[in-house]
Short mmCIF file of C-alpha atoms and ligand atoms in Angstrom, two decimals:
data_model
loop_
_atom_site.label_atom_id
_atom_site.label_comp_id
_atom_site.label_asym_id
_atom_site.label_seq_id
_atom_site.Cartn_x
_atom_site.Cartn_y
_atom_site.Cartn_z
CA MET A 26 159.53 106.47 138.53
CA LYS A 27 156.94 108.37 139.51
CA TYR A 28 153.04 106.31 139.30
CA LEU A 29 154.03 103.30 140.12
CA PRO A 30 155.32 103.55 143.44
CA CYS A 31 152.23 105.08 144.34
CA GLU A 32 150.13 102.51 142.17
CA ASP A 33 151.90 99.21 143.04
CA GLU A 34 154.58 99.45 146.14
CA GLU A 35 155.49 96.03 144.93
CA VAL A 36 156.36 95.90 141.46
CA HIS A 37 157.66 99.01 142.11
CA LYS A 38 160.55 97.38 144.81
CA LEU A 39 161.14 94.25 142.87
CA ILE A 40 162.26 96.63 139.76
CA GLN A 41 164.46 98.21 142.53
CA GLU A 42 165.74 95.75 143.65
CA GLU A 43 166.43 94.26 139.98
CA GLN A 44 168.13 97.75 139.18
CA ALA A 45 170.10 97.40 142.05
CA ARG A 46 171.49 93.43 141.12
CA GLN A 47 172.23 94.71 137.60
CA GLU A 48 174.05 97.50 138.98
CA GLN A 49 176.17 95.95 142.20
CA THR A 50 176.62 92.84 139.74
CA LEU A 51 179.38 91.73 137.12
CA SER A 52 176.63 90.39 134.15
CA LEU A 53 178.32 87.48 131.99
CA ILE A 54 175.34 85.92 130.81
CA ALA A 55 176.24 85.68 126.39
CA ALA A 56 172.52 86.31 126.45
CA GLU A 57 172.27 89.88 128.23
CA ASN A 58 173.48 93.70 127.27
CA ILE A 59 172.51 96.71 128.76
CA ALA A 60 169.30 98.36 126.90
CA PRO A 61 170.49 101.91 126.11
CA LEU A 62 167.82 103.96 127.66
CA SER A 63 166.86 105.29 124.74
CA ILE A 64 165.66 102.44 124.40
CA LEU A 65 163.96 101.94 127.76
CA GLU A 66 161.98 104.56 126.63
CA ALA A 67 160.68 103.87 123.21
CA ALA A 68 159.39 100.11 125.11
CA GLY A 69 157.73 101.82 127.72
CA SER A 70 155.87 104.52 125.20
CA VAL A 71 151.95 104.66 124.55
CA PHE A 72 152.53 102.45 121.76
CA ILE A 73 151.36 99.99 123.89
CA ASN A 74 147.57 101.40 124.00
CA LYS A 75 147.11 100.53 120.39
CA THR A 76 146.16 97.02 119.12
CA VAL A 77 146.58 96.20 115.14
CA GLU A 78 146.51 93.36 113.08
CA GLY A 79 148.06 92.64 109.43
CA TYR A 80 150.74 94.32 107.52
CA SER A 81 151.09 98.49 107.06
CA GLY A 82 148.47 99.38 104.26
CA ALA A 83 146.74 96.06 105.55
CA ARG A 84 145.12 96.39 108.68
CA TYR A 85 142.90 94.95 110.36
CA HIS A 86 141.79 98.08 112.94
CA ALA A 87 141.67 101.66 112.00
CA GLY A 88 143.96 104.31 113.56
CA SER A 89 146.77 103.00 111.81
CA ARG A 90 148.74 106.13 111.03
CA CYS A 91 151.19 106.31 112.98
CA ALA A 92 152.29 102.30 113.13
CA ASP A 93 152.04 102.02 109.73
CA ALA A 94 154.95 104.77 109.93
CA LEU A 95 156.38 102.85 112.28
CA GLU A 96 156.48 99.05 111.64
CA GLU A 97 157.94 100.78 107.52
CA LEU A 98 160.71 102.51 109.10
CA THR A 99 161.63 99.31 111.37
CA VAL A 100 161.57 96.90 108.37
CA ARG A 101 163.78 99.46 106.62
CA ARG A 102 166.26 99.72 109.16
CA ALA A 103 166.31 96.05 109.59
CA LYS A 104 166.82 95.58 106.22
CA GLN A 105 169.29 97.58 105.55
CA VAL A 106 171.23 97.60 108.75
CA PHE A 107 171.88 93.18 107.55
CA GLY A 108 171.28 94.09 103.95
CA ALA A 109 168.43 91.71 103.28
CA GLN A 110 165.89 92.02 100.86
CA TYR A 111 163.19 90.88 102.61
CA ALA A 112 162.62 91.94 106.85
CA ASN A 113 160.05 90.94 109.32
CA VAL A 114 159.54 92.88 112.37
CA GLN A 115 156.48 91.42 114.32
CA PRO A 116 158.08 88.10 116.08
CA HIS A 117 157.53 87.84 119.66
CA SER A 118 160.65 86.09 120.24
CA GLY A 119 163.62 84.79 118.43
CA THR A 120 161.10 81.78 119.24
CA SER A 121 158.55 82.76 117.72
CA ALA A 122 160.88 83.65 114.69
CA ASN A 123 162.01 80.75 114.17
CA LEU A 124 158.61 78.80 114.26
CA ALA A 125 157.68 81.28 111.57
CA VAL A 126 159.93 80.05 109.53
CA TYR A 127 159.38 76.68 109.93
CA LEU A 128 155.75 77.39 109.08
CA ALA A 129 156.45 79.00 105.90
CA ALA A 130 159.12 76.40 104.85
CA LEU A 131 158.02 73.21 106.08
CA LYS A 132 155.01 71.41 106.27
CA PRO A 133 154.57 69.03 109.33
CA GLY A 134 156.83 65.93 109.54
CA ASP A 135 159.73 67.35 106.89
CA THR A 136 163.00 66.75 107.82
CA VAL A 137 165.06 69.17 109.04
CA LEU A 138 169.19 68.96 110.08
CA ALA A 139 170.54 71.62 112.71
CA MET A 140 173.14 71.79 115.37
CA SER A 141 172.77 69.48 118.44
CA LEU A 142 171.46 71.22 121.90
CA SER A 143 173.98 69.93 124.04
CA GLU A 144 177.02 70.68 121.94
CA GLY A 145 175.09 74.36 121.52
CA GLY A 146 172.26 74.58 119.43
CA HIS A 147 169.10 75.80 120.70
CA LEU A 148 165.94 74.78 122.20
CA SER A 149 163.69 75.62 119.27
CA HIS A 150 166.27 73.71 117.34
CA GLY A 151 164.34 70.83 117.92
CA HIS A 152 164.59 69.32 121.10
CA PRO A 153 162.13 66.77 122.41
CA LEU A 154 160.65 69.08 124.65
CA ASN A 155 160.17 72.31 121.89
CA PHE A 156 157.08 72.38 118.94
CA SER A 157 159.69 72.36 116.82
CA GLY A 158 161.18 68.42 117.99
CA GLN A 159 157.21 67.25 117.63
CA VAL A 160 155.94 68.73 114.84
CA TYR A 161 158.96 68.06 112.50
CA ARG A 162 161.25 65.19 112.31
CA PHE A 163 165.42 66.62 113.40
CA TYR A 164 168.39 65.19 112.74
CA HIS A 165 171.25 67.29 114.56
CA TYR A 166 175.32 67.45 113.83
CA GLY A 167 177.06 68.21 115.94
CA VAL A 168 181.60 69.24 116.68
CA ASP A 169 184.34 67.11 116.06
CA ARG A 170 185.65 65.22 119.69
CA HIS A 171 189.36 66.56 119.52
CA THR A 172 188.88 69.88 117.47
CA GLU A 173 185.31 70.71 118.92
CA VAL A 174 184.11 72.31 115.79
CA ILE A 175 181.50 72.21 113.89
CA ASP A 176 182.40 68.58 111.79
CA TYR A 177 181.59 69.56 108.47
CA ASP A 178 181.96 66.35 107.14
CA GLN A 179 179.56 65.47 109.26
CA VAL A 180 176.55 68.37 108.37
CA GLU A 181 177.23 67.12 104.25
CA MET A 182 176.95 63.00 105.38
CA LEU A 183 173.96 63.64 107.33
CA ALA A 184 172.60 65.54 104.71
CA LEU A 185 172.79 63.29 101.87
CA ARG A 186 171.64 60.36 103.79
CA HIS A 187 168.26 61.98 105.40
CA ARG A 188 168.02 64.50 102.57
CA PRO A 189 166.71 67.85 104.59
CA ARG A 190 163.89 70.14 103.51
CA LEU A 191 165.70 72.60 105.98
CA ILE A 192 169.40 73.23 107.30
CA VAL A 193 169.68 75.09 110.93
CA ALA A 194 172.61 76.61 111.36
CA GLY A 195 172.84 78.87 114.21
CA SER A 196 173.76 77.99 118.42
CA SER A 197 173.84 79.46 121.95
CA ALA A 198 177.44 78.41 122.86
CA TYR A 199 179.61 77.36 120.30
CA PRO A 200 182.60 80.36 120.75
CA ARG A 201 184.73 80.08 117.09
CA LEU A 202 182.65 81.67 113.43
CA ILE A 203 180.48 79.21 111.78
CA ASP A 204 181.28 78.94 107.90
CA TRP A 205 178.48 80.22 106.35
CA GLN A 206 179.83 79.04 103.01
CA HIS A 207 180.57 75.95 103.96
CA LEU A 208 176.54 75.47 104.87
CA ARG A 209 175.00 76.88 101.49
CA SER A 210 177.39 74.39 99.78
CA ILE A 211 176.04 71.15 101.67
CA ALA A 212 172.44 72.44 101.64
CA ASP A 213 172.76 73.47 97.82
CA ARG A 214 173.71 69.91 97.64
CA VAL A 215 170.76 67.55 98.71
CA SER A 216 168.72 71.05 97.01
CA ALA A 217 167.33 72.24 101.50
CA HIS A 218 167.13 75.97 102.59
CA LEU A 219 168.88 77.06 105.05
CA MET A 220 168.37 78.75 108.04
CA VAL A 221 170.20 80.80 110.44
CA ASP A 222 169.71 81.79 114.17
CA MET A 223 171.99 84.17 114.41
CA ALA A 224 170.28 85.32 117.96
CA HIS A 225 173.81 85.76 119.59
CA ILE A 226 175.96 86.87 117.25
CA SER A 227 173.56 89.54 115.44
CA GLY A 228 175.19 93.05 117.15
CA LEU A 229 178.51 91.18 115.69
CA VAL A 230 176.87 90.47 112.52
CA ALA A 231 175.38 94.25 112.07
CA ALA A 232 178.79 95.49 113.26
CA GLY A 233 181.04 93.63 110.52
CA VAL A 234 182.78 92.70 113.00
CA ILE A 235 182.01 88.73 111.53
CA PRO A 236 181.13 87.31 108.63
CA SER A 237 177.16 88.00 107.73
CA PRO A 238 174.88 85.05 107.23
CA VAL A 239 173.01 87.25 105.10
CA PRO A 240 174.11 86.45 101.56
CA HIS A 241 174.41 82.49 101.98
CA SER A 242 171.31 82.02 103.68
CA ASP A 243 167.32 81.41 102.45
CA PHE A 244 166.38 82.95 106.23
CA VAL A 245 168.37 84.70 109.39
CA THR A 246 166.35 84.75 112.93
CA SER A 247 167.52 86.45 115.43
CA SER A 248 166.37 87.90 118.92
CA LEU A 249 167.48 91.47 119.62
CA TYR A 250 168.55 91.31 123.20
CA LYS A 251 171.89 89.80 123.07
CA THR A 252 174.73 91.44 121.18
CA LEU A 253 172.66 93.43 119.42
CA GLN A 254 172.00 95.32 122.94
CA GLY A 255 168.29 95.90 122.19
CA PRO A 256 165.05 94.95 123.79
CA ARG A 257 163.52 91.37 123.87
CA GLY A 258 161.66 90.37 120.98
CA GLY A 259 162.20 88.27 117.41
CA PHE A 260 162.89 89.44 114.18
CA ILE A 261 163.63 87.39 110.25
CA LEU A 262 165.32 88.25 106.88
CA ALA A 263 165.18 86.91 104.20
CA ARG A 264 165.43 86.69 100.44
CA GLN A 265 162.03 88.60 98.62
CA GLU A 266 161.06 85.75 97.29
CA PHE A 267 160.49 83.69 101.01
CA GLY A 268 157.84 87.25 101.71
CA PRO A 269 154.65 86.61 100.93
CA ALA A 270 155.25 83.07 102.81
CA LEU A 271 156.55 84.63 105.64
CA ASP A 272 154.33 87.22 106.60
CA ARG A 273 151.78 84.90 106.90
CA ALA A 274 153.66 82.32 108.70
CA VAL A 275 153.61 84.84 110.93
CA PHE A 276 150.09 86.81 110.61
CA PRO A 277 148.29 84.83 111.06
CA GLY A 278 150.15 81.63 111.07
CA CYS A 279 151.61 81.79 114.48
CA GLN A 280 150.74 85.41 116.11
CA GLY A 281 148.21 87.98 116.53
CA THR A 282 148.98 91.56 116.85
CA PRO A 283 152.77 93.10 116.99
CA ILE A 284 153.81 95.00 120.32
CA LEU A 285 154.19 98.17 119.07
CA PRO A 286 156.72 99.65 121.82
CA LEU A 287 158.66 96.81 120.94
CA LEU A 288 158.87 97.70 117.48
CA ALA A 289 158.94 100.91 118.54
CA ALA A 290 162.54 99.95 120.77
CA LYS A 291 163.47 97.40 117.74
CA ALA A 292 163.01 100.24 115.15
CA VAL A 293 165.72 102.58 118.00
CA CYS A 294 167.64 99.11 117.97
CA PHE A 295 169.07 99.08 114.07
CA LYS A 296 169.39 103.03 113.97
CA ARG A 297 172.24 102.43 116.69
CA ALA A 298 173.68 99.39 115.28
CA THR A 299 174.76 101.67 112.21
CA THR A 300 176.95 104.65 113.95
CA PRO A 301 180.55 104.28 114.67
CA GLN A 302 180.28 103.77 119.01
CA PHE A 303 178.21 100.86 117.76
CA VAL A 304 180.85 99.33 115.16
CA GLN A 305 183.95 100.17 118.18
CA MET A 306 181.58 98.63 120.86
CA GLN A 307 181.14 95.20 119.08
CA TYR A 308 184.78 95.20 118.08
CA GLN A 309 185.50 95.72 121.69
CA VAL A 310 183.30 93.20 122.83
CA VAL A 311 184.59 90.33 121.23
CA ARG A 312 188.31 91.63 122.34
CA ASN A 313 187.29 92.07 125.53
CA ALA A 314 186.53 88.17 124.89
CA GLN A 315 189.64 87.12 123.41
CA ALA A 316 191.46 88.56 126.57
CA LEU A 317 188.83 86.83 129.35
CA ALA A 318 189.49 83.57 126.86
CA HIS A 319 193.49 83.72 127.68
CA ALA A 320 193.09 85.06 131.25
CA LEU A 321 191.74 82.27 132.49
CA GLY A 322 193.58 79.24 130.36
CA GLU A 323 196.41 81.06 132.40
CA HIS A 324 194.79 80.16 134.84
CA GLY A 325 194.69 76.08 133.83
CA LEU A 326 190.98 76.71 132.69
CA ARG A 327 190.35 74.18 130.00
CA LEU A 328 188.49 76.06 127.10
CA VAL A 329 186.66 74.72 124.63
CA THR A 330 188.13 75.15 121.01
CA GLY A 331 190.67 76.49 122.82
CA GLY A 332 189.58 80.51 122.02
CA THR A 333 187.08 82.74 121.22
CA ASP A 334 186.01 84.35 118.07
CA ASN A 335 183.65 86.10 118.85
CA HIS A 336 181.34 87.01 122.63
CA LEU A 337 181.62 84.11 124.86
CA VAL A 338 183.82 81.68 126.20
CA LEU A 339 183.58 78.00 126.58
CA VAL A 340 184.45 76.57 129.66
CA ASP A 341 185.20 72.73 130.64
CA LEU A 342 185.57 72.60 134.64
CA ARG A 343 185.97 68.83 134.61
CA ASN A 344 190.32 69.32 134.86
CA ILE A 345 189.47 71.03 137.85
CA GLY A 346 186.64 68.40 139.71
CA ILE A 347 183.80 71.23 139.92
CA LYS A 348 180.68 70.72 138.24
CA GLY A 349 178.51 73.86 136.11
CA ASN A 350 176.06 74.32 138.63
CA GLU A 351 178.32 74.39 141.60
CA ALA A 352 180.48 77.46 139.56
CA GLU A 353 177.25 78.78 138.48
CA ALA A 354 176.37 79.09 142.30
CA ALA A 355 179.60 79.88 143.74
CA LEU A 356 180.21 83.05 141.41
CA GLU A 357 176.73 84.14 142.25
CA SER A 358 177.20 83.89 145.63
CA VAL A 359 180.35 87.17 144.94
CA GLY A 360 178.39 88.97 142.59
CA ILE A 361 179.73 87.22 139.35
CA VAL A 362 176.42 86.23 136.82
CA ALA A 363 177.69 83.45 135.14
CA ASN A 364 175.49 80.31 133.31
CA ARG A 365 175.93 76.58 133.86
CA ASN A 366 176.23 74.73 130.55
CA LEU A 367 176.44 71.63 128.55
CA VAL A 368 180.59 71.46 126.88
CA PRO A 369 180.15 69.19 123.64
CA TYR A 370 180.80 65.10 124.75
CA ASP A 371 179.15 66.30 128.65
CA PRO A 372 178.29 63.53 130.29
CA GLU A 373 176.07 65.42 132.92
CA LYS A 374 172.68 66.24 132.59
CA PRO A 375 171.98 69.77 131.56
CA THR A 376 171.05 71.01 135.17
CA ILE A 377 174.31 70.02 136.22
CA THR A 378 176.72 70.26 133.57
CA SER A 379 180.83 69.74 133.21
CA GLY A 380 180.85 73.67 131.53
CA LEU A 381 180.27 77.35 132.14
CA ARG A 382 179.46 79.98 129.42
CA LEU A 383 180.89 83.32 130.02
CA GLY A 384 180.07 86.28 127.76
CA THR A 385 181.28 90.12 127.61
CA PRO A 386 178.45 92.18 125.73
CA THR A 387 177.31 93.46 129.10
CA VAL A 388 180.96 94.00 130.89
CA THR A 389 181.95 95.86 127.53
CA ASN A 390 178.96 97.70 127.61
CA ARG A 391 179.58 99.48 131.20
CA GLY A 392 183.32 100.75 129.71
CA MET A 393 185.68 97.96 130.59
CA GLY A 394 188.11 96.62 128.72
CA GLU A 395 191.19 94.42 128.39
CA GLY A 396 192.63 94.81 131.46
CA GLU A 397 189.52 94.35 133.39
CA MET A 398 188.78 91.26 131.34
CA ARG A 399 192.13 89.95 132.75
CA ALA A 400 190.96 91.17 136.51
CA ILE A 401 187.85 89.23 136.31
CA ALA A 402 189.71 85.90 135.07
CA ASP A 403 190.98 86.38 138.74
CA LEU A 404 188.00 87.02 140.26
CA ILE A 405 186.62 83.77 138.62
CA ALA A 406 189.42 81.65 138.96
CA GLU A 407 190.28 82.27 143.17
CA THR A 408 186.30 82.21 143.69
CA LEU A 409 186.59 78.62 141.98
CA THR A 410 189.97 77.04 143.43
CA ASN A 411 188.51 78.56 147.05
CA MET A 412 184.78 77.29 146.86
CA GLY A 413 183.79 76.89 150.48
CA ASP A 414 186.93 79.32 152.22
CA ASP A 415 184.84 82.32 153.52
CA ALA A 416 188.03 84.36 154.12
CA VAL A 417 188.55 84.25 150.10
CA ILE A 418 185.13 84.24 149.37
CA SER A 419 184.57 88.33 150.84
CA SER A 420 187.51 89.05 149.43
CA VAL A 421 186.71 88.42 146.10
CA ARG A 422 182.87 89.59 146.49
CA ASP A 423 184.43 92.94 147.97
CA ARG A 424 186.67 93.39 145.24
CA VAL A 425 183.00 92.20 142.42
CA ARG A 426 181.70 95.28 144.11
CA ALA A 427 183.96 97.73 143.82
CA LEU A 428 184.30 96.86 139.94
CA CYS A 429 180.81 97.48 139.54
CA SER A 430 180.76 100.50 141.50
CA GLN A 431 184.44 101.80 139.21
CA PHE A 432 182.13 101.05 136.01
CA PRO A 433 178.96 102.19 136.69
CA MET A 434 175.73 101.07 134.39
CA PRO A 435 175.60 103.74 131.40
CA GLY A 436 173.46 106.76 131.68
CA TRP A 437 171.89 105.10 135.16
CA ALA A 438 172.52 107.66 137.48
CA THR A 439 169.82 109.40 135.49
CA LEU A 440 167.22 106.97 136.07
CA PRO A 441 164.97 108.84 139.28
CA GLY A 442 165.60 106.25 142.13
CA ALA A 443 169.16 104.99 141.32
CA ALA A 444 169.28 101.82 142.89
CA TRP A 445 172.84 102.08 144.20
CA ALA A 446 172.88 103.49 147.20
CA ASN A 447 170.88 101.22 148.88
CA LEU A 448 169.17 98.36 148.54
CA LYS A 449 171.11 94.77 148.27
CA PRO A 450 171.48 92.88 145.25
C1 PLP B 519 170.53 80.49 119.29
C2 PLP B 519 169.41 80.83 119.44
N1 PLP B 519 168.48 80.83 119.12
C3 PLP B 519 166.64 81.58 119.89
C4 PLP B 519 167.37 81.93 120.85
C5 PLP B 519 166.16 82.15 121.41
O1 PLP B 519 165.16 83.73 121.66
P1 PLP B 519 164.06 84.06 122.66
O2 PLP B 519 164.40 83.59 123.86
O3 PLP B 519 164.01 85.43 122.35
O4 PLP B 519 162.72 83.50 122.08
C6 PLP B 519 168.30 81.86 121.57
C7 PLP B 519 168.17 82.62 123.11
O5 PLP B 519 168.71 81.93 124.18
C8 PLP B 519 169.27 81.95 121.10
O6 PLP B 519 170.25 81.49 122.13
#
């Protein structure tokens, strides 16, 4: 960085420290990834200076020629990647994309059926503290107590009982495939629309590693920064007939100007998602998650649903007598960054939890494979079973650092002021 250190040393220092933290720790946060430098460049481009409102060809400000071309390109690429009839790439986040679909498809007070937050859903799927739970009447389905997979009979029973206008699927902590076709048939039985929030899995869907919800859904929403490996922000896909209502719902319904540099970064992200390298990476993300799950299981850790079909693993810590928040803190102390998570039928509060969610996008992006996943599982198990033993913790910390230096962040050696050498994480 050239200008920031002269103008604002405090912010520059924080960026450098964050750079060092990312380099020197293993992120197993399932909702994180490493955006390529091309995406960082697009996100930091001069498009930040341009204000537009509305859509290409119908703007409220002059000077929009490049912005129009950019938005058209981004929309075209989004539709192409996912085989969708309609795309809106303006939502500022995954949550804003969900808000826009609700605004387009529902009236305040309408009934919606979604997956419960405590069993893998998301706040914007009707949590009482979120706008969604305050404006609409949400009912929630969950997973079967024994198999821990979605209880489709319960979904159908609740749909028949409550007659929702919208059924919402997709989750933040569900390690298995979701049967889109089954949900479509339930939605059809009660004349509901089906919305899939594929925020977590959109990279896997783009690469064709797991089945796409697009052909079965009326609306599909997503963020871009998880498996899709893009910038912050969201997008909406839909059948063409919903396009006008969705356009109005995003602008002027719930947003003003789109963040054009992030639109540029979204365009780059969609282009990359069609490359063979991206597809290979997504397959490896899943292979790595399965290797991690298998190795954790061999250490006696209980996996929710017994394993994974996607990029994440949910560990139930109750059989080793540790709470999720304790595990999160112990792992962070050795440089493994993960998050506590509720497990199905969790007796603990969301701030404590009985579980740990682990995801493989970031470590896969650093070039790690199944062998490294087994090593990471060893490090996790050693940490969780030796909490309070300073010698073991210190040895694990050293091995985490060694693994990080063996697999540097992709392309970061070229970043000005690479932080690895002298900054503390
Ligand atoms: C399923 C799901 N939907 C939406 C979101 C929210 O995305 P954003 O943080 O971009 O609002 C998340 C975030 O983790 C998520 O897991």
